[in-house]
Short mmCIF file of C-alpha atoms in Angstrom, two decimals:
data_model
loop_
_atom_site.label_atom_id
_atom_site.label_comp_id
_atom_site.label_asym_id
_atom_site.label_seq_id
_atom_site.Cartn_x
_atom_site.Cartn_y
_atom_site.Cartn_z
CA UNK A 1 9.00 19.36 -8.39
CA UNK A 2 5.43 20.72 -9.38
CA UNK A 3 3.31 18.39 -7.03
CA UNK A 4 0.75 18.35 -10.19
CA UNK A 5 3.43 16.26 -12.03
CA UNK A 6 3.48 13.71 -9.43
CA UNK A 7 -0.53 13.74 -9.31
CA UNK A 8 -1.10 11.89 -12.69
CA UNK A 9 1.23 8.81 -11.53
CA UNK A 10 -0.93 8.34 -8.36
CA UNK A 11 -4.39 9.02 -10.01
CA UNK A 12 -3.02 6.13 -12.84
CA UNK A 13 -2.26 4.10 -10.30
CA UNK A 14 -5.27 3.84 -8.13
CA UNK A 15 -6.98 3.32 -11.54
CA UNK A 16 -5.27 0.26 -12.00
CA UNK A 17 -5.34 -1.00 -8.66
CA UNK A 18 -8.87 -0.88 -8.50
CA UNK A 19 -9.31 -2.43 -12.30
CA UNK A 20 -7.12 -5.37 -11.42
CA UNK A 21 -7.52 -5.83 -7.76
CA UNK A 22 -11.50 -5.12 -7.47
CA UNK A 23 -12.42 -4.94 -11.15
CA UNK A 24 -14.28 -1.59 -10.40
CA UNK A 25 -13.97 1.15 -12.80
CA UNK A 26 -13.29 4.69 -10.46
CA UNK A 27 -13.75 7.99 -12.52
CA UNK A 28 -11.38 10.79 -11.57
CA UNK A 29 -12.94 14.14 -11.60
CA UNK A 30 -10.71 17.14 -11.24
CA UNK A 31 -8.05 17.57 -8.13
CA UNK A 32 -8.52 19.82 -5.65
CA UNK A 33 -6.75 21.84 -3.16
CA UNK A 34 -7.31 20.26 0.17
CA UNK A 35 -6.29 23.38 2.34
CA UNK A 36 -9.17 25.53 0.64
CA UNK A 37 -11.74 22.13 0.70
CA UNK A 38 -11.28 20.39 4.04
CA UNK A 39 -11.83 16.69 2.96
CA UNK A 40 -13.88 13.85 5.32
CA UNK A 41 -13.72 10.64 5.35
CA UNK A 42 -14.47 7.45 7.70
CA UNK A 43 -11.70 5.44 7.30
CA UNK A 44 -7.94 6.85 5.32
CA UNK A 45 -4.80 3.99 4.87
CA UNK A 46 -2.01 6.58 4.61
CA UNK A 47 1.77 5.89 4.06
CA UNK A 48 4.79 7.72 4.33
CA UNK A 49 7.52 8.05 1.97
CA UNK A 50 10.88 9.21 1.52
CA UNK A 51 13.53 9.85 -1.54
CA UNK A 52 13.52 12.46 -4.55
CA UNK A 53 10.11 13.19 -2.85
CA UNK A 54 9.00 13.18 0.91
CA UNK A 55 5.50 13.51 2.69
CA UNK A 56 2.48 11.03 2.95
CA UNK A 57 0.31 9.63 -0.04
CA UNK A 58 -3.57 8.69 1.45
CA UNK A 59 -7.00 6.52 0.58
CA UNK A 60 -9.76 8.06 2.27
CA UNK A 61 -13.21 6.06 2.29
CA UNK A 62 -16.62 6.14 3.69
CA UNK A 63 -17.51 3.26 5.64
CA UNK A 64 -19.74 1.96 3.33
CA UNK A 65 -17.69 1.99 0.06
CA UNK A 66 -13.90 0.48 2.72
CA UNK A 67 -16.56 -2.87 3.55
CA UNK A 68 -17.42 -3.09 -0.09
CA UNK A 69 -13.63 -2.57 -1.06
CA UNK A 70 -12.90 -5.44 1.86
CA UNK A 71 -15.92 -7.44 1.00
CA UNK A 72 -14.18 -7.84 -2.93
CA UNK A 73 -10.69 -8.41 -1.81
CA UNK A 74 -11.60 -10.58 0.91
CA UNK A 75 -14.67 -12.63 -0.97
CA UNK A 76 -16.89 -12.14 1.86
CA UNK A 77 -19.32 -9.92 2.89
CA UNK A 78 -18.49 -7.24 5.35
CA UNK A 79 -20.75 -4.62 6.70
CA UNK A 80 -18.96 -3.08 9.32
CA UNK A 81 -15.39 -1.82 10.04
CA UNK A 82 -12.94 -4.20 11.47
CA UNK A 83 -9.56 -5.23 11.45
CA UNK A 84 -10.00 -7.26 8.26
CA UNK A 85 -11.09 -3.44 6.67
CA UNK A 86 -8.65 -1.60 8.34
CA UNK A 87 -6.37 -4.15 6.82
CA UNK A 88 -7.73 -3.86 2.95
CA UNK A 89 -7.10 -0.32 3.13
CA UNK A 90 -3.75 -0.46 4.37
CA UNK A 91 -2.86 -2.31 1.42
CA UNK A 92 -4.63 -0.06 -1.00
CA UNK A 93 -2.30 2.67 0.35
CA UNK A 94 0.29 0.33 -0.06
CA UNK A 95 -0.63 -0.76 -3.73
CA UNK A 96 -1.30 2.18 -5.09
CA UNK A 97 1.63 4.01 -3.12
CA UNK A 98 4.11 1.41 -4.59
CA UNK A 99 2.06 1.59 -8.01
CA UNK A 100 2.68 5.54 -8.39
CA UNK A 101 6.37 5.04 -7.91
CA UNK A 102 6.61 2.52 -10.40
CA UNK A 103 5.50 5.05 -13.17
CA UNK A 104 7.19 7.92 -11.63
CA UNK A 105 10.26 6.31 -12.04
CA UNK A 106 9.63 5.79 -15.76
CA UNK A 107 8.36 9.44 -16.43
CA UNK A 108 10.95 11.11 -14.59
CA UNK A 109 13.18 9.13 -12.60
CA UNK A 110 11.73 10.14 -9.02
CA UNK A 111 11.66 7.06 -6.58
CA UNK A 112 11.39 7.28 -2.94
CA UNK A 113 11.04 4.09 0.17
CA UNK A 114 7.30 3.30 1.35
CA UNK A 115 6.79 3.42 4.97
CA UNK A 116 4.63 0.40 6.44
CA UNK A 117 1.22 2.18 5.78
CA UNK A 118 -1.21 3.42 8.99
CA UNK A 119 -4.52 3.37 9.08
CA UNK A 120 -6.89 5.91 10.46
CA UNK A 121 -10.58 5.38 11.74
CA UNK A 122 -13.51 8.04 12.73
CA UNK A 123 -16.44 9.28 11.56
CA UNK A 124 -15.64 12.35 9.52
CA UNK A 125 -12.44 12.55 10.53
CA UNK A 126 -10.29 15.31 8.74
CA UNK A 127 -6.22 15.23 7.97
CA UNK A 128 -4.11 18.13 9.11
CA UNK A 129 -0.84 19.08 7.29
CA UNK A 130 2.00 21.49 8.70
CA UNK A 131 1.73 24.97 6.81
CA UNK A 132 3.16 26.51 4.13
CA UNK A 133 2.77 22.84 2.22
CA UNK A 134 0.59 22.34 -1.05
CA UNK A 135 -2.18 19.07 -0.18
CA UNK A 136 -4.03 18.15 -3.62
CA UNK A 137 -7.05 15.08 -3.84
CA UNK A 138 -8.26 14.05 -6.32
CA UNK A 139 -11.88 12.89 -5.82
CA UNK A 140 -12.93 9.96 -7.62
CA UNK A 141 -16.41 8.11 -8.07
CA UNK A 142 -17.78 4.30 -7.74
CA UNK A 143 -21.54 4.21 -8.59
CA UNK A 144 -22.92 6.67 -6.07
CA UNK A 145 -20.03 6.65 -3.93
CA UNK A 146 -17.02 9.26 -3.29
CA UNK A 147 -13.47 8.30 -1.95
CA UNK A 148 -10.34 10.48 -2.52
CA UNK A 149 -6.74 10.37 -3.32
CA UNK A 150 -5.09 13.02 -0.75
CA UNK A 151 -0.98 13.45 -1.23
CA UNK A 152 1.24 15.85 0.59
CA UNK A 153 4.82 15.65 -0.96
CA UNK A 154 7.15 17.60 -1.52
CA UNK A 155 10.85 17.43 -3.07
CA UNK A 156 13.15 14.93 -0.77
CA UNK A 157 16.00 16.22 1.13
CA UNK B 1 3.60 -29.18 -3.66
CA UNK B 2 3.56 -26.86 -0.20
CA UNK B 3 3.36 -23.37 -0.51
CA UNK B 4 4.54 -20.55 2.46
CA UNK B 5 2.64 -17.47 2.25
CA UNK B 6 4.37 -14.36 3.62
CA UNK B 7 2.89 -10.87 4.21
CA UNK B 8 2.20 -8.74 6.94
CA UNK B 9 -1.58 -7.89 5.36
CA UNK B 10 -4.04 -10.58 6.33
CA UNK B 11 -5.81 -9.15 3.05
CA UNK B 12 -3.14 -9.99 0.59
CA UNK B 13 -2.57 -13.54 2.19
CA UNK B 14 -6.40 -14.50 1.88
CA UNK B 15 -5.81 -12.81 -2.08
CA UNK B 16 -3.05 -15.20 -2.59
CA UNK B 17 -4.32 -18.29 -1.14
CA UNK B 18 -8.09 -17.79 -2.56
CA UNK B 19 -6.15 -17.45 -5.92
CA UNK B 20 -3.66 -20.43 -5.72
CA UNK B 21 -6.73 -22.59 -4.82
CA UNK B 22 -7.86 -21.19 -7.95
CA UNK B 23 -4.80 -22.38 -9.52
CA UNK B 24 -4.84 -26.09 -7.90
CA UNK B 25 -2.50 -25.41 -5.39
CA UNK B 26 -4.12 -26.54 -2.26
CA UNK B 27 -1.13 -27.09 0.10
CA UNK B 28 0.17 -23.89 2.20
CA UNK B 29 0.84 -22.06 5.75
CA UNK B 30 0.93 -18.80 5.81
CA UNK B 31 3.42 -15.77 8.12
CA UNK B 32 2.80 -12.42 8.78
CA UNK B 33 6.91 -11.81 8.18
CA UNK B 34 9.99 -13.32 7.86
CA UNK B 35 10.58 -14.01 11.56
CA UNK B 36 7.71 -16.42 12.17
CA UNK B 37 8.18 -17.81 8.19
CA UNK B 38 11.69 -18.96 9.45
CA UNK B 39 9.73 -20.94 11.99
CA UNK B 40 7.50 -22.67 9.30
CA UNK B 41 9.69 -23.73 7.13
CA UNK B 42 9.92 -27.37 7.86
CA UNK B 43 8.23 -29.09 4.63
CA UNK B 44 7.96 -26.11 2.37
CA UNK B 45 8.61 -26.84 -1.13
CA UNK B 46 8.19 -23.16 -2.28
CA UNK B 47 7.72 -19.48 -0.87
CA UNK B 48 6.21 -16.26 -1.90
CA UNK B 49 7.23 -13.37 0.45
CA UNK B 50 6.05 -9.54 0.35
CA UNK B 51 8.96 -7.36 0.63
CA UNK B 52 8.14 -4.24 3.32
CA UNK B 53 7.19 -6.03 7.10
CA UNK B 54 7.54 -5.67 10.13
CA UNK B 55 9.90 -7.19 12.29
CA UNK B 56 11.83 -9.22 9.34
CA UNK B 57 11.51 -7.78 6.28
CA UNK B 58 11.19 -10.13 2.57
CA UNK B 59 14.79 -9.49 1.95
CA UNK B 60 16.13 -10.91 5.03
CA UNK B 61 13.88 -13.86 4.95
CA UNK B 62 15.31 -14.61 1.40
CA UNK B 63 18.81 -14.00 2.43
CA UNK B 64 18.53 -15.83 5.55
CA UNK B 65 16.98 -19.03 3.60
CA UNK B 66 19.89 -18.70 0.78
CA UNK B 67 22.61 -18.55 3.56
CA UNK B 68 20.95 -22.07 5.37
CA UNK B 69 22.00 -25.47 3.25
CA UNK B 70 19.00 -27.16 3.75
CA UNK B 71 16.64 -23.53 1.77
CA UNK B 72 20.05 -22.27 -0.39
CA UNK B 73 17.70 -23.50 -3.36
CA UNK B 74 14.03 -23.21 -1.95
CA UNK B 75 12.20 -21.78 -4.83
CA UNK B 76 11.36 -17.90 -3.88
CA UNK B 77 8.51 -15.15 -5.37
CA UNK B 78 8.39 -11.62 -4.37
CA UNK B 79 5.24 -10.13 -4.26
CA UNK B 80 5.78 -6.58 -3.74
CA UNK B 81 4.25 -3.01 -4.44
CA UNK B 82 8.04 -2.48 -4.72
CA UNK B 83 7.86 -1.47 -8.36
CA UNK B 84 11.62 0.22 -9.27
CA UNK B 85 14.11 -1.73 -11.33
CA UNK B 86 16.43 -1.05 -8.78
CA UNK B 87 14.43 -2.74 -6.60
CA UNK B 88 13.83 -5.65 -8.54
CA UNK B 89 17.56 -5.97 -9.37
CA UNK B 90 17.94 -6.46 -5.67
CA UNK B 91 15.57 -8.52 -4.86
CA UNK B 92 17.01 -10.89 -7.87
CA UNK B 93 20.65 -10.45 -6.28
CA UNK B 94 19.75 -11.20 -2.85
CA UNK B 95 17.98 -14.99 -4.62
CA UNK B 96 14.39 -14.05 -5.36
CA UNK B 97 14.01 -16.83 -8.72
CA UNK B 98 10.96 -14.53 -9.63
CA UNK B 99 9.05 -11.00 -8.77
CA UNK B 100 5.43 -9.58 -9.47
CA UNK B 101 4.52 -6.21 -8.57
CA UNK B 102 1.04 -5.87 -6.78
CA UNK B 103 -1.62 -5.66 -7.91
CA UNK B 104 -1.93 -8.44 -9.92
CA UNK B 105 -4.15 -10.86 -11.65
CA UNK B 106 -4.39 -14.73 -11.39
CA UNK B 107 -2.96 -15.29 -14.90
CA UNK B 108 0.67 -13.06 -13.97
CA UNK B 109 0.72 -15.16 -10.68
CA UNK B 110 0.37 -18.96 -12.16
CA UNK B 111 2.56 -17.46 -15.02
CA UNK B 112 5.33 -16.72 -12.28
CA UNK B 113 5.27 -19.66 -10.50
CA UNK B 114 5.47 -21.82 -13.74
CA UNK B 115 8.13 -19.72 -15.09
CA UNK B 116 9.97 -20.84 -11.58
CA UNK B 117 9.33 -24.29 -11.54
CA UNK B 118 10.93 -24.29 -15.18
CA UNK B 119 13.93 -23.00 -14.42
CA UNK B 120 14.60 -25.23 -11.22
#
């Protein structure tokens, strides 16, 4: 399985998830290859899964845009990172995890389990993968702001 | 009517209660899994359960409540980023009356829970 296959399914899905859950409009630009573009972020909700494919699917935020995503979902405003952020981006792993699989399943019968998703805090912080593995993101834009899709997976056991 | 709430996110339980306000449903407690819902049910009239927790999963809870005489006929939703038919199919075996795939909007929830009350 060409991981670029399973790209479009997650890049459609965090589309919608942000449409219907936030009504905010991301723009995808093109994906990337993580291991020649280490990616950064503040805060990343990443969750496991396992099936016809296997390795993590991730949301990876700067602080400022995860307490606007929190602020929507939770319909308060929150200017720092707490447990009620770590929290909303748990569950946009989750969503948009569970969303991707959905539509994989219809294009081309791949399905997989979700793991209960983690969530990972520090300023900056990077990802690291075993090697030998292909890690895409796909960058995508709010207003001024930057947040990327990050997926490892490869074909399931 | 009295509402149970279960999901392990504290986000998705403030989403669905802030949106069955919205809806005129004012009455509910809420669970962070099945465990601790099987605790509160005592005067729920209705329940709408994730599927993936900790400690008891959606599934259980809903086979657990269809096994006890006094919840064999509770009225159950699945809220779930659970999206396969497969899954769905189970869910509906195991006595989920109804299931909505998150994310979703206001109008697919109160459609859901109508669609449940009507078939009761």
């Amino acid at each position: 399985m060409e991981i670029d296959k399973i790209l479009n399914p997650f890049k459609d899905s965090v589309i919608h998830v942000f449409n219907t859950m936030l009504n905010l409009e991301p723009l995808a630009e093109d994906a990337i290859n993580v291991l020649e573009r280490e990616i950064t972020s503040d805060i990343t909700g990443t969750i496991g899964v396992i099936g016809d494919i296997t390795g993590t699917a991730s949301v990876r935020f700067p602080r400022a845009l995860a307490c606007r995503i929190a602020s929507l979902m939770m319909g308060t405003e929150i200017h720092e990172i707490n447990n009620v952020v770590k929290d909303a981006i748990g569950e946009i792993a989750n969503m948009v995890t569970g969303g991707a699989k959905g539509i994989l399943i219809q294009l081309h019968e791949i399905s997989y389990k979700l793991a209960i998703p983690t969530v990972i805090l520090g300023s900056d912080h990077t990802l690291s993968y075993p090697t030998g593995i292909t890690v895409k993101a796909i960058p995508f834009i709010i207003d001024d702001q930057k947040f990327y899709l990050e997926i490892c997976l490869k074909n399931g056991e | 009517m009295k509402i149970l709430v279960v999901d392990d996110s504290l986000t998705m339980r403030r989403i669905l209660k802030t949106t069955l306000r919205r809806l005129g449903y004012d009455n509910f407690d809420e669970a962070p899994d099945g465990a601790v819902a099987l605790t509160k049910m005592e005067g729920i009239d209705f329940v709408i359960t994730d599927w993936n927790m900790p400690n008891m999963d959606g599934l259980t809870l809903v086979t657990t409540l269809r096994k006890d005489p006094v919840y064999k006929k509770i009225p159950i939703i699945m809220v779930t980023t659970e999206a396969g038919r497969e899954d769905i199919i189970e869910a509906i075996k195991n006595g989920v009356n109804n299931y909505i795939v998150k994310p979703f909007t206001p109008e697919i929830l109160k459609q859901k829970i109508d669609q449940t009350l009507q078939k009761l």
